[in-house]
PDB file of C-alpha atoms in Angstrom:
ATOM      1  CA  UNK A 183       3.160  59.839  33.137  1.00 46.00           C
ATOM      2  CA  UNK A 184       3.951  61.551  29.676  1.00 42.00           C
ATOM      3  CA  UNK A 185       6.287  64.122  31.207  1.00 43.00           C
ATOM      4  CA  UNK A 186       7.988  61.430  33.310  1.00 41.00           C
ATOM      5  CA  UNK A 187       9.151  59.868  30.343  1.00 39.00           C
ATOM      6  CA  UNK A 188       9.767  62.895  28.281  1.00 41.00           C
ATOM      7  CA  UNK A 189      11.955  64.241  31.356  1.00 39.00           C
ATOM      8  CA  UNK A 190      14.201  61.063  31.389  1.00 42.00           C
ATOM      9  CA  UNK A 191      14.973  61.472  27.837  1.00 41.00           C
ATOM     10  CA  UNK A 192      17.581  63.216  27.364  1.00 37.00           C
ATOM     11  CA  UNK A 193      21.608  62.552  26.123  1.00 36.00           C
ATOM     12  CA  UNK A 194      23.114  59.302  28.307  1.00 35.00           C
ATOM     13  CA  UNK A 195      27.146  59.084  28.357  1.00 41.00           C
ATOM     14  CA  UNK A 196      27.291  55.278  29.925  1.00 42.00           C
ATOM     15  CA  UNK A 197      30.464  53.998  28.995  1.00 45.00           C
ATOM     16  CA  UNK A 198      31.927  56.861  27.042  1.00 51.00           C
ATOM     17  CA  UNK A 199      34.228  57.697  29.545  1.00 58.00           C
ATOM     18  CA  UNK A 200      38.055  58.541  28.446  1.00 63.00           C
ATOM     19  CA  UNK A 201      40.425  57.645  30.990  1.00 70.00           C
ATOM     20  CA  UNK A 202      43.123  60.285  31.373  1.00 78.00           C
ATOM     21  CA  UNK A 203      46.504  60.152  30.219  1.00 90.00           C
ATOM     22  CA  UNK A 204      48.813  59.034  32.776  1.00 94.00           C
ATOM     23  CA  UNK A 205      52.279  59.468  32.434  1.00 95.00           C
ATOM     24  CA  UNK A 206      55.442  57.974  34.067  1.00 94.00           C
ATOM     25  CA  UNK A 207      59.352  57.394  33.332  1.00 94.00           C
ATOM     26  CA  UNK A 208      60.784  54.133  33.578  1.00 91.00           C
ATOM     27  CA  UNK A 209      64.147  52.596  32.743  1.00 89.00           C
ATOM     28  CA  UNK A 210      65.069  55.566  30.153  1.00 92.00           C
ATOM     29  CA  UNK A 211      61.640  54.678  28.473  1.00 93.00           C
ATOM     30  CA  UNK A 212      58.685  57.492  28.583  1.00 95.00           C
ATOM     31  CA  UNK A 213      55.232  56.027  28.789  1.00 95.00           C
ATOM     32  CA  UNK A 214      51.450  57.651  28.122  1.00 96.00           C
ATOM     33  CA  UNK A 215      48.968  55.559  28.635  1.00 96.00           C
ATOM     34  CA  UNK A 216      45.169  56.147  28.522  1.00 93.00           C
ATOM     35  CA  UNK A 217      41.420  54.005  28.023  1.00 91.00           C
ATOM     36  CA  UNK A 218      38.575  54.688  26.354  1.00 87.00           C
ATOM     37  CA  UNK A 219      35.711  52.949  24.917  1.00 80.00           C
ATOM     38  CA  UNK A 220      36.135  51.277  21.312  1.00 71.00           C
ATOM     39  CA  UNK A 221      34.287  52.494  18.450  1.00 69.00           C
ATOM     40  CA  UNK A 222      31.239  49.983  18.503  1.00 62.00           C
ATOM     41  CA  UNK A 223      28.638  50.706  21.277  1.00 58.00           C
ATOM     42  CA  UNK A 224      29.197  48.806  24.536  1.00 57.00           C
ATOM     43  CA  UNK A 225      32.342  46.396  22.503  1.00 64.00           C
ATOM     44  CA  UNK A 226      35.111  47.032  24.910  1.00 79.00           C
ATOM     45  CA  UNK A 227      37.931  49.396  26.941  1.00 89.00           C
ATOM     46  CA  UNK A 228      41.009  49.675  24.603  1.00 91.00           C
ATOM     47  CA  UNK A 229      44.194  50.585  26.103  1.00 93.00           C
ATOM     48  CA  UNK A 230      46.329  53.057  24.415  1.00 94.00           C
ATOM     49  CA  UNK A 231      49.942  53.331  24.563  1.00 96.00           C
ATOM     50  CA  UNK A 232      52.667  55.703  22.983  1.00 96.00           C
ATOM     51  CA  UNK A 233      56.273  54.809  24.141  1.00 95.00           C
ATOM     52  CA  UNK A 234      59.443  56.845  23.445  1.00 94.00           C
ATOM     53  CA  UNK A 235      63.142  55.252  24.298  1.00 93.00           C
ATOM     54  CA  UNK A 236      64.599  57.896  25.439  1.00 93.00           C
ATOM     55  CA  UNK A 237      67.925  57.180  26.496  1.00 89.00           C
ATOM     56  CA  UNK A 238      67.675  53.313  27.380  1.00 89.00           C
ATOM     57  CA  UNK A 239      69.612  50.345  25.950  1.00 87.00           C
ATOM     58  CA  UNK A 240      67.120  47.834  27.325  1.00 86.00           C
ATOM     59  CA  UNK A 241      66.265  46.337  24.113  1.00 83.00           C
ATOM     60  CA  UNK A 242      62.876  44.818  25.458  1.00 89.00           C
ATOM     61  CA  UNK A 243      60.096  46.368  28.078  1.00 91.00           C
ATOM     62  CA  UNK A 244      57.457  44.309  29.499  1.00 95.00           C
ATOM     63  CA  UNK A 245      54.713  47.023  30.281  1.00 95.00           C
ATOM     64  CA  UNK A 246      51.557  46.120  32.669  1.00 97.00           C
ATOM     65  CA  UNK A 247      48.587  48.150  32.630  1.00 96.00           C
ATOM     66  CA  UNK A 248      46.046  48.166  35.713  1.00 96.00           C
ATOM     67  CA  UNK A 249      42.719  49.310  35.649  1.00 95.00           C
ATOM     68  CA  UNK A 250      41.465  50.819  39.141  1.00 95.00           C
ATOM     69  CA  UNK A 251      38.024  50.844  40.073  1.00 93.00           C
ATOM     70  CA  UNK A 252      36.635  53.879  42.858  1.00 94.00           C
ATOM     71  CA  UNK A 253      37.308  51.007  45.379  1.00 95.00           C
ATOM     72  CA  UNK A 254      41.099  51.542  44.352  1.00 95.00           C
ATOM     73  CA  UNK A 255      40.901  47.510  43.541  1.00 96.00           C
ATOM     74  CA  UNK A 256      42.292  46.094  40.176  1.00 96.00           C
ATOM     75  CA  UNK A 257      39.418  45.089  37.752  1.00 95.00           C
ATOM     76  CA  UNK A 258      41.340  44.334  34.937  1.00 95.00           C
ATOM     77  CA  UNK A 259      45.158  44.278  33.285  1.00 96.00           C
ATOM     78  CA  UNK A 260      46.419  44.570  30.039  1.00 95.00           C
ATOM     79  CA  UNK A 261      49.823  44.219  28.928  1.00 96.00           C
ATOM     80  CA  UNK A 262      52.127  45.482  25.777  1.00 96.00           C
ATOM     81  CA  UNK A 263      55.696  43.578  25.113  1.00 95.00           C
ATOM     82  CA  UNK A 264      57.760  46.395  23.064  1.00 93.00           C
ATOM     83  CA  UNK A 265      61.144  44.837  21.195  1.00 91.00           C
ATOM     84  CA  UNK A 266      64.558  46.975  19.903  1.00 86.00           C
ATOM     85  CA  UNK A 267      63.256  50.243  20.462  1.00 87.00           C
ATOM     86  CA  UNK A 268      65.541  52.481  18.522  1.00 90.00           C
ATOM     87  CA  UNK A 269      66.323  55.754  20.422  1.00 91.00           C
ATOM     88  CA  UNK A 270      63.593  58.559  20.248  1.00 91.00           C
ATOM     89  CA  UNK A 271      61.205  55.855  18.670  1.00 91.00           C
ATOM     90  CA  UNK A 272      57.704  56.390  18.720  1.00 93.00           C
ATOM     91  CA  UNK A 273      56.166  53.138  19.353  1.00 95.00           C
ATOM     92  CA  UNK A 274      52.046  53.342  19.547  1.00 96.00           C
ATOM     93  CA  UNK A 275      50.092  49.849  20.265  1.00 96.00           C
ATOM     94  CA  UNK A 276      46.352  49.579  21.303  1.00 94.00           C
ATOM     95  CA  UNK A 277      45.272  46.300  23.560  1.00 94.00           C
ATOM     96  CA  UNK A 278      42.370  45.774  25.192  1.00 92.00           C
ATOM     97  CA  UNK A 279      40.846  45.286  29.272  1.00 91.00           C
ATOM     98  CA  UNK A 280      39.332  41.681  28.623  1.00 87.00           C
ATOM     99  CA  UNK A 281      38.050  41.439  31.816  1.00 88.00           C
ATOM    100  CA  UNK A 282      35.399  44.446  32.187  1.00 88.00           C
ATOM    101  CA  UNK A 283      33.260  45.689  29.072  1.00 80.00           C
ATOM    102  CA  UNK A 284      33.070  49.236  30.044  1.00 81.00           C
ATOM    103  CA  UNK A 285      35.806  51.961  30.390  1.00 86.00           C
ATOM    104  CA  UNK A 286      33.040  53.466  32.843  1.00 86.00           C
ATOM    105  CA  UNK A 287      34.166  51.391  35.999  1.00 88.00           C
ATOM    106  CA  UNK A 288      37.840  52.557  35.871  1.00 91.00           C
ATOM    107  CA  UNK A 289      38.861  55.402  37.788  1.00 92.00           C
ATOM    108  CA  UNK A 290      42.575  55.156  37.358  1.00 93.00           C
ATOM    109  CA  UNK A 291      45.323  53.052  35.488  1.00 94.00           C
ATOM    110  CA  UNK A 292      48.712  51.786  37.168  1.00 95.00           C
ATOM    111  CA  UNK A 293      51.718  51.875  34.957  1.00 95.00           C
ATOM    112  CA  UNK A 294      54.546  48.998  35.587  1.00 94.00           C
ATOM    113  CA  UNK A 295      57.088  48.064  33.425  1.00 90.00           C
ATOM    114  CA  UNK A 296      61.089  46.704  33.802  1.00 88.00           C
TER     115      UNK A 296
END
């Protein structure tokens, strides 16, 4: 029974798991996107977004984030509201996946925005 138990020890990653970046053009805006686990143990999936204008003269974007599961269904969606975006800004914002706790049960992210 000891070398059951010593056997099953050993380093677990549940959780850990970094999304990766997924990139897309839309409207004269480029987008990055990517999720990973916050810093406390098993607190939540942040989002993470860097957004460049650029070429557009859209002075708002309404960005959606979707968070696929292996199933390809949505489990959760985030969303970022970015205002007068100067030309070749750099715009970074973090929000969060309320609806799942673990950045484990995504497989892929969906990037709209208009």
């Amino acid at each position: 029974i000891l070398l059951i138990t010593v056997s099953n020890c050993g380093p677990i990653n549940i959780g850990n798991k970094k999304i990766n970046i997924k990139k897309k053009e839309i409207g004269g805006y480029y987008i990055e996107v990517y999720a990973k686990r916050g810093k406390k143990y098993g607190s939540n999936c942040n989002v993470y977004l860097t957004i460049i204008n650029k070429n557009s003269n859209i002075n708002e974007l309404y960005v959606e984030i979707q968070a696929i599961d292996k199933d390809k269904k949505m489990i959760s969606v985030t969303n970022f509201l970015i205002k007068q975006a100067k030309k070749n800004e750099i715009i970074n914002k973090i929000n969060t996946f309320s609806e799942i706790n673990s950045c484990g049960k995504i497989e892929d992210l969906n990037i709209f925005a208009g």
